[in-house]
Tab-separated table of C-alpha atoms in Angstrom:
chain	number	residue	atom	x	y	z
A	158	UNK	CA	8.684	15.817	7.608
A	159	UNK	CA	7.791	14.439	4.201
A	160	UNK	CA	6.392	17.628	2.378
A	161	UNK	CA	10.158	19.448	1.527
A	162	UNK	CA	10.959	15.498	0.113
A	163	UNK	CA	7.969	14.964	-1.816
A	164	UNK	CA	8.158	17.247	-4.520
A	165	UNK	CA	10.916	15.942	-5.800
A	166	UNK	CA	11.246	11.808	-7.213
A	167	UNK	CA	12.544	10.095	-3.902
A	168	UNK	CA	12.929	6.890	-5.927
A	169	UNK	CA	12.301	4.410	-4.496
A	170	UNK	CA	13.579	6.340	-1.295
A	171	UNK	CA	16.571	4.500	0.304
A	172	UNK	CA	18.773	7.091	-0.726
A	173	UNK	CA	16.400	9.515	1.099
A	174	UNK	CA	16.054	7.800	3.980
A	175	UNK	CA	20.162	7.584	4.609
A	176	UNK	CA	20.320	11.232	4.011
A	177	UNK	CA	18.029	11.551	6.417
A	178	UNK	CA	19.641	9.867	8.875
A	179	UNK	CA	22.972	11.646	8.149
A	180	UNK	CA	20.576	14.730	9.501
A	181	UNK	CA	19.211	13.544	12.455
A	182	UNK	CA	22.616	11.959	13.491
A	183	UNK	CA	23.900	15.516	13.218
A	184	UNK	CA	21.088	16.606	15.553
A	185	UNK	CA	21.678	13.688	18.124
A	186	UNK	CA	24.986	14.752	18.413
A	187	UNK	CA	24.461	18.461	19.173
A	188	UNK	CA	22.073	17.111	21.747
A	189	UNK	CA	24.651	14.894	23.425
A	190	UNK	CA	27.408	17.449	23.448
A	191	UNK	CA	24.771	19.925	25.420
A	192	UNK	CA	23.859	17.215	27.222
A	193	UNK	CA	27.324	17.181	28.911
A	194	UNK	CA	28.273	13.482	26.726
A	195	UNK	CA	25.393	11.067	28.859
A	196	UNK	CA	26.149	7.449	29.143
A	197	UNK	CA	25.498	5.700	25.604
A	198	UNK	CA	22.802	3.187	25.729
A	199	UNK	CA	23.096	0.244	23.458
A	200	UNK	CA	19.557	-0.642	24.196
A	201	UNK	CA	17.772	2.765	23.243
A	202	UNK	CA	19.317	2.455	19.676
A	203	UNK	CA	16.563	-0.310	19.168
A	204	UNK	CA	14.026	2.355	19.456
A	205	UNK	CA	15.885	4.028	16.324
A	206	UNK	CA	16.251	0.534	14.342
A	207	UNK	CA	12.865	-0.332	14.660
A	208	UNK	CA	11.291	3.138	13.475
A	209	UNK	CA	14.025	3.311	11.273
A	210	UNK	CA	12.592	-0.182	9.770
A	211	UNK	CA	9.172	1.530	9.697
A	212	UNK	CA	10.388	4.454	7.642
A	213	UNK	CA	11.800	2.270	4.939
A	214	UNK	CA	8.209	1.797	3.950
A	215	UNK	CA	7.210	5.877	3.912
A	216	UNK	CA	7.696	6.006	0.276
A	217	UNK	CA	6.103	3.208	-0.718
A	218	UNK	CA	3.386	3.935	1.171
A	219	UNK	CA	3.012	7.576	0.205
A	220	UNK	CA	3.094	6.773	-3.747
A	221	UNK	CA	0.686	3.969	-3.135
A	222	UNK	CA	-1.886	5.933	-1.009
A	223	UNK	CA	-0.592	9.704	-1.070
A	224	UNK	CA	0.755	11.562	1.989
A	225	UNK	CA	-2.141	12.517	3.956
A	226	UNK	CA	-3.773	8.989	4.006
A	227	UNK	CA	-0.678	7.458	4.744
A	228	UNK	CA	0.386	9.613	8.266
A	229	UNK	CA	-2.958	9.449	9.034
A	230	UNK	CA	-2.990	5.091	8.753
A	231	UNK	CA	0.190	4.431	9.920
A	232	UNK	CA	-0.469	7.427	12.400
A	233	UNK	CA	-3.546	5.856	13.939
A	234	UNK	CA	-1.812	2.346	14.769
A	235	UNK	CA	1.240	4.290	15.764
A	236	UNK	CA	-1.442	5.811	18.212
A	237	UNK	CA	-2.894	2.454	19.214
A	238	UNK	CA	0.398	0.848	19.821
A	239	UNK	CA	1.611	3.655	21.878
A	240	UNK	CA	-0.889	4.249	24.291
A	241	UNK	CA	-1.491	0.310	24.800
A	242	UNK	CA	2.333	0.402	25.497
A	243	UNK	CA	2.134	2.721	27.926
A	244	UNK	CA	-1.094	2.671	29.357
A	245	UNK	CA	-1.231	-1.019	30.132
A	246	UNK	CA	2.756	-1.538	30.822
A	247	UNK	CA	3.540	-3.889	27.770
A	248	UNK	CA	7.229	-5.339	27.101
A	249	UNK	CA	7.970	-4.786	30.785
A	250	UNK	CA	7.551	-0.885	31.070
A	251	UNK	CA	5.390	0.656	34.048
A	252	UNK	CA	1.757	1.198	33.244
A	253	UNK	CA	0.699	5.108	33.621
A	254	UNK	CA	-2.794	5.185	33.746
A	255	UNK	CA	-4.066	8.810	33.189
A	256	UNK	CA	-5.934	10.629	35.934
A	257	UNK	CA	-9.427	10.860	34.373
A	258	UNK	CA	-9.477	7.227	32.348
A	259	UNK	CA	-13.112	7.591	30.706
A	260	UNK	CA	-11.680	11.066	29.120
A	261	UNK	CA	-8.794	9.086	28.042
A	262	UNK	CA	-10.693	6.315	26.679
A	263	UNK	CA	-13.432	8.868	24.863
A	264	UNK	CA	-10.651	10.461	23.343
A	265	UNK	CA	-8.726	7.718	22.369
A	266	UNK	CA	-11.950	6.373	20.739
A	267	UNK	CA	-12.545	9.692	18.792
A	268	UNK	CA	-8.976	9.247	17.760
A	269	UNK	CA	-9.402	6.057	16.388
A	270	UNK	CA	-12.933	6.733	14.856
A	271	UNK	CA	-11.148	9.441	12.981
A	272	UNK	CA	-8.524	7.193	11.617
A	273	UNK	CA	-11.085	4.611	10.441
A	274	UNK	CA	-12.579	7.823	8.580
A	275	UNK	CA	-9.781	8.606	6.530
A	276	UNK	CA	-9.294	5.180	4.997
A	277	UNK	CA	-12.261	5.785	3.520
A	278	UNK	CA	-10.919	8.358	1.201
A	279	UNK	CA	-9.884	7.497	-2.074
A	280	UNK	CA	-6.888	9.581	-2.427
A	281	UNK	CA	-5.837	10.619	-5.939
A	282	UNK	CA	-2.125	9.603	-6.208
A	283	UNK	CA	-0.158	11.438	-8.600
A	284	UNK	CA	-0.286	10.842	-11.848
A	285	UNK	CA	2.028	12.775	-13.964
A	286	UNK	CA	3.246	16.425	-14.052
A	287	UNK	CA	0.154	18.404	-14.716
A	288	UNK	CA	-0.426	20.066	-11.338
A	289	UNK	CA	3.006	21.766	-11.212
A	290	UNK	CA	4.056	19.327	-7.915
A	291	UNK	CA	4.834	16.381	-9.656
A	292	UNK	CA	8.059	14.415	-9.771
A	293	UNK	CA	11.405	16.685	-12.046
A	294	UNK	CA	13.067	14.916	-14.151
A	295	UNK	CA	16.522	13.558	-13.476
A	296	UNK	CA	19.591	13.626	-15.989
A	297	UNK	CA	21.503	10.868	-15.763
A	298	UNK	CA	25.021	11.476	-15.360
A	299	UNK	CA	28.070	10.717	-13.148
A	300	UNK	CA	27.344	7.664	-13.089
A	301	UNK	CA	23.563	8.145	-11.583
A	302	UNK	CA	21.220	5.681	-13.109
A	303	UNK	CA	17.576	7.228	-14.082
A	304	UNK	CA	14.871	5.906	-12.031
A	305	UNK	CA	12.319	8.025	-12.952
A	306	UNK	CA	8.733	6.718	-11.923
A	307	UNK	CA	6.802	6.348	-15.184
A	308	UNK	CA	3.209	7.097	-15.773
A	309	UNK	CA	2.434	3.327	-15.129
A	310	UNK	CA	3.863	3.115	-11.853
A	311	UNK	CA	2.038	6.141	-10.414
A	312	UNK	CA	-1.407	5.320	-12.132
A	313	UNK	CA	-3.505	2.352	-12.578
A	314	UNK	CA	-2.051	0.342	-15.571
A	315	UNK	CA	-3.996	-2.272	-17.128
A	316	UNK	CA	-2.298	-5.498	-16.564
A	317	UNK	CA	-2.497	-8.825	-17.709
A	318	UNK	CA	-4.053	-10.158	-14.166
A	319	UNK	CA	-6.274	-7.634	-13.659
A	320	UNK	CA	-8.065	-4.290	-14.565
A	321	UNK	CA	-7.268	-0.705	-13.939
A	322	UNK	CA	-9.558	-0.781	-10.966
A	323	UNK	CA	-7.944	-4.239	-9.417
A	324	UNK	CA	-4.802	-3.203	-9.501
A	325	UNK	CA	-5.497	0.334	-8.108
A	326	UNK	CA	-7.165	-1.393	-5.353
A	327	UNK	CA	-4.810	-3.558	-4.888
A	328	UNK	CA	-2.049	-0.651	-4.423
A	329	UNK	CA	-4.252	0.944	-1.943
A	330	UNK	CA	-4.514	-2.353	-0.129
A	331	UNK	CA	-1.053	-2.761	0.016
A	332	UNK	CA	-0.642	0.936	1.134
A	333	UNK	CA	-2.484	0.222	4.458
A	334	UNK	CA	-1.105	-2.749	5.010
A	335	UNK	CA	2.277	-1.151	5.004
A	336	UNK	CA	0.921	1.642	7.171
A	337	UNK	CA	-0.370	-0.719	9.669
A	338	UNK	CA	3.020	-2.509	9.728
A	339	UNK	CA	4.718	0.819	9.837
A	340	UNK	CA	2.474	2.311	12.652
A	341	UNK	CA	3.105	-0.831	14.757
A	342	UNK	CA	6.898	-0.333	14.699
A	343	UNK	CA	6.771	3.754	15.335
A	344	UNK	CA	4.536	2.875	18.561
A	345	UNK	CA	7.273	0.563	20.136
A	346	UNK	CA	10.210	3.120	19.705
A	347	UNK	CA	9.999	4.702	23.018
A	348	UNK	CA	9.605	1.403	24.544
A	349	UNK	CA	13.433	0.788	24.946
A	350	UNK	CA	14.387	4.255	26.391
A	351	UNK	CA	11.216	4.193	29.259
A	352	UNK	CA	12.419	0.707	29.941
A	353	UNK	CA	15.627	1.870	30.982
A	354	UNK	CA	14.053	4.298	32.814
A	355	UNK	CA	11.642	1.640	34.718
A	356	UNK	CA	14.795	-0.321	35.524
A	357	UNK	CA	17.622	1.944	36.158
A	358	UNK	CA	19.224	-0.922	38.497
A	359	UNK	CA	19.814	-3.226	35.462
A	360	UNK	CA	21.821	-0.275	33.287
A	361	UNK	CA	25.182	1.245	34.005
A	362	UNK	CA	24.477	4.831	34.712
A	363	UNK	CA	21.389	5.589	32.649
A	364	UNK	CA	20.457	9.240	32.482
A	365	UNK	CA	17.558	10.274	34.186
A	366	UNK	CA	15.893	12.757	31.282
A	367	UNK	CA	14.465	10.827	28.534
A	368	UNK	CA	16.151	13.445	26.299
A	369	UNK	CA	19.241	12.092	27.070
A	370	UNK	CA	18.719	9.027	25.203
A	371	UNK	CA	18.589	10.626	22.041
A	372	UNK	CA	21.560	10.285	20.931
A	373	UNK	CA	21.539	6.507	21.445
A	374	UNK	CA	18.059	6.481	19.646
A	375	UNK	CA	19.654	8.356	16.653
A	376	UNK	CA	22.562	6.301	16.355
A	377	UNK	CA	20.284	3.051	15.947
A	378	UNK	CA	18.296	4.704	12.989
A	379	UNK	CA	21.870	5.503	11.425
A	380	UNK	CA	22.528	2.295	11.828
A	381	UNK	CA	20.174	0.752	9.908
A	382	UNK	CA	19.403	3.155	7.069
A	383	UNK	CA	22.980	2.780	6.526
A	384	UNK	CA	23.117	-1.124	6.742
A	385	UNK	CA	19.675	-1.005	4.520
A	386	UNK	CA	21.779	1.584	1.989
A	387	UNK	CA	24.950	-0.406	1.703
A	388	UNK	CA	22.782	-3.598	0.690
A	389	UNK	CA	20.836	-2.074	-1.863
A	390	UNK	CA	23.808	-0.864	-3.464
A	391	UNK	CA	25.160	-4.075	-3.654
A	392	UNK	CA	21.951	-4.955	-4.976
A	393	UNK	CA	22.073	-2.545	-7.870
A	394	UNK	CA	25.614	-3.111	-8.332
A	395	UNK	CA	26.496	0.627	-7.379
A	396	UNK	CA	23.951	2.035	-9.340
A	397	UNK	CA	21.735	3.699	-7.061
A	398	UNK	CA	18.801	6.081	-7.632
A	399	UNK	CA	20.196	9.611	-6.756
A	400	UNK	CA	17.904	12.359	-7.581
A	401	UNK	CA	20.375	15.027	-6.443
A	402	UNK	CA	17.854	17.839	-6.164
A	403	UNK	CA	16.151	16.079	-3.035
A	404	UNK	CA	19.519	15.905	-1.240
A	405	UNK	CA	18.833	19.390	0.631
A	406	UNK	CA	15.343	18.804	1.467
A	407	UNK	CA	15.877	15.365	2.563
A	408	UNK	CA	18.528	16.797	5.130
A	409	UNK	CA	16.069	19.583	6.742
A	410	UNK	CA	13.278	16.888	6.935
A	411	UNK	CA	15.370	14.426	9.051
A	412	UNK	CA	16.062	17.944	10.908
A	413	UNK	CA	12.781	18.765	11.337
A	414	UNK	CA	12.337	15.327	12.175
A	415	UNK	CA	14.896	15.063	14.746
A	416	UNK	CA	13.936	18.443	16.588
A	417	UNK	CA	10.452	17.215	17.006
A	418	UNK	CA	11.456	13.319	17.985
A	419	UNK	CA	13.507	15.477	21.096
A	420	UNK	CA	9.971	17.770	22.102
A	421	UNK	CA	8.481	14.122	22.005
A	422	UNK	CA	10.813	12.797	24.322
A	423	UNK	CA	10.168	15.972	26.703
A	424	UNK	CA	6.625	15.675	26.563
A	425	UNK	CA	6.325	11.784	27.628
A	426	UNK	CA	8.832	12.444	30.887
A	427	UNK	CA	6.203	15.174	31.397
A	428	UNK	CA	2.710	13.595	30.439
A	429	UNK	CA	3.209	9.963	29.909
A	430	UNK	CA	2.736	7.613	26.262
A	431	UNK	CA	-0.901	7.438	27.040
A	432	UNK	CA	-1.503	10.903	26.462
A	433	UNK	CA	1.173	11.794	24.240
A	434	UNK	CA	1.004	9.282	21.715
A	435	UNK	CA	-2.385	10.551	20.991
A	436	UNK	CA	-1.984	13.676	20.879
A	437	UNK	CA	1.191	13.599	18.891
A	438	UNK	CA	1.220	10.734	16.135
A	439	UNK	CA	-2.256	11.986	14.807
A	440	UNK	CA	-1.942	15.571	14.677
A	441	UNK	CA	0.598	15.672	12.223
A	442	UNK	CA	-1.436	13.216	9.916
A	443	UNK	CA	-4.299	16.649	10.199
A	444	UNK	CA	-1.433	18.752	9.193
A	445	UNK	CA	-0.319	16.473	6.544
A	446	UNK	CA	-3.904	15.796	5.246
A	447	UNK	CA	-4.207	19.566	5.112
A	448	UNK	CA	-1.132	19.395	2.557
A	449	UNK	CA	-2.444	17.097	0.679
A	450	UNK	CA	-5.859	19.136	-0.119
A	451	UNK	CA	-4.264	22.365	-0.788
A	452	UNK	CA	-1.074	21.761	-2.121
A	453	UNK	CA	-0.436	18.137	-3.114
A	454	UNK	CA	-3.740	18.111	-4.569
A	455	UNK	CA	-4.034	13.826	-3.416
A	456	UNK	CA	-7.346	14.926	-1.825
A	457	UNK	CA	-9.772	15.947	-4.415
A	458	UNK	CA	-13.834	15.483	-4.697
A	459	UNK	CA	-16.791	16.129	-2.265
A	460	UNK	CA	-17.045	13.234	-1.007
A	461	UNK	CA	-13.343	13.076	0.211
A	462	UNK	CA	-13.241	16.343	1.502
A	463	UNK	CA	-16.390	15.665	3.416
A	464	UNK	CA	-15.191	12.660	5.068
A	465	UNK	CA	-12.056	14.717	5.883
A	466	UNK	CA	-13.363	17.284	7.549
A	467	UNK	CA	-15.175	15.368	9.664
A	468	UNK	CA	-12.204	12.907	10.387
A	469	UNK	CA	-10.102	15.969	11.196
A	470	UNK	CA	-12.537	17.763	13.729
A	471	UNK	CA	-13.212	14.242	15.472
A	472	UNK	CA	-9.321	13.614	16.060
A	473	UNK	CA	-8.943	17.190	17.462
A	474	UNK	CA	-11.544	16.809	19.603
A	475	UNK	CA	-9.842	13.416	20.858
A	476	UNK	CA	-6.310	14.556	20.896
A	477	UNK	CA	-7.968	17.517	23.097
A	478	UNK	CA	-9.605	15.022	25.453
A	479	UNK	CA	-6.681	13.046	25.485
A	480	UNK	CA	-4.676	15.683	26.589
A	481	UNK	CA	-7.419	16.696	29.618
A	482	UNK	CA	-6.950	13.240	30.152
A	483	UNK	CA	-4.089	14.468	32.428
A	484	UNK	CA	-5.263	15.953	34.986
């Protein structure tokens, strides 16, 4: 979702983050109108606040600690969270144990293991121009304020508490930190919408597909990014960062997000969070990590790309057993 965004200055990415909403709105209501117009459910949109609360932190995090290392974090709790969720029932869903537990718990383990491998790697973060991927420049006019990140905010700076190597550390600390916090509130989303469909008798008409909720999920990530939009302008006094050249990216990632949030829904009617949230919030952090090696350029050195390979071949093999986990 983040690679058509990140070539371009997101700022410090609310502005990005209502566009795309605006996008996967859009999608949610295509979805609703095939759908044949399903009951709305008030409580699924809490799904969509609370990832939509998670997301505000994406660009932080992914200036901080680069792309790959940040999917791959806030993936790893988002895996955690998800399978506890629904593997053990928690916040009054059903437990679904998986057929062959030990598999489950091997490749869960792997999973993990693999995620504990990649915050190891020291990511480079970029710096300044050089590579060809770095952040345009923006004019200001019509009113748009330049934002631009300067060298000192994407590099270690020496400051007057601390040395270049402090406060680099210190950003990367932060970084995780923000991933964990993120990854705990993407592994809760579904909990709203499989709660409705554990308790059916205390919801007026709830749809029976998980799909279905979608548009209810949508609508509470609209919600917020909107809510979170309209108070920083009146925090900058209507002088928002607007980098206008990441307008049409931003609107096919929360597209591309939004088409694979529904295949997500789908696949947890048809396998269950404990094998899906495995599978699903750490394969994208391999594809993301791949990114950031060959294109991005955040993932640079032997030892990094050592420790990478091996973090990527351990959390296929434990989405894989996570997905035989089935049966």
């Amino acid at each position: 979702m983040f690679v058509p965004i990140k070539k371009y200055n997101p700022g410090d990415g609310l502005f990005v983050q209502w566009i795309l909403s605006c996008a996967i709105l859009f999608c949610g209501i295509a979805v609703n109108a095939f759908m044949g117009f399903p009951q709305f459910q008030p409580l699924a949109m809490v799904g969509g606040a609370l990832w939509a609360i998670g997301n505000l932190t994406s660009v932080p995090i992914i200036n901080m600690i680069g792309l790959g290392m940040g999917i791959l974090v806030w993936g790893t709790i988002n895996c955690l969270v998800g399978w506890a969720c629904g593997r053990f029932g928690l916040f009054g869903i059903h437990p679904t144990p998986p057929s062959s537990p030990f598999i489950n718990y091997l490749g869960l383990a792997m999973v993990v293991a693999g995620g504990f491998l990649i915050s190891q790697i020291r990511p480079t973060v970029s710096s300044d121009d050089e590579d060809g991927h770095g952040y345009p420049d923006v004019d200001e006019e019509n009113g748009e304020r330049r934002h631009l990140l300067d060298d000192n905010e994407s590099s270690p700076v020496v400051s007057r508490s601390g040395s270049p190597i402090q406060t680099h550390n210190f950003k990367r600390s932060l970084g995780i930190g923000l991933s964990i916090v993120a990854g705990v509130l993407y592994g809760v989303t579904f909990v709203p919408v499989i709660y409705i469909q554990d308790h059916k008798e205390e919801f007026h008409n709830p749809p029976k597909e998980a799909i279905a909720y979608a548009f209810s999920h949508y609508c509470g990530i609209f919600v917020v990014s909107t809510i979170s939009f309209v108070v920083y302008l009146a925090y900058t006094q209507n002088k928002p960062y607007v980098n206008k050249q990441a307008i049409l990216p931003a609107f096919f990632a929360g597209l591309l997000w939004s088409i694979a949030q529904l295949s997500w829904f789908v696949a947890n009617d048809a396998l269950s969070q404990a094998v899906t949230f495995p599978i699903i919030s750490m394969v994208p952090g391999v594809i993301a990590a791949l990114w950031s090696v060959f294109y991005f350029k955040e993932i640079q050195g032997q030892r990094n790309l050592r420790i990478l390979s091996i973090a990527i071949t351990i959390t296929l093999l434990g989405a894989t057993l996570v997905g035989l986990s089935k049966g």
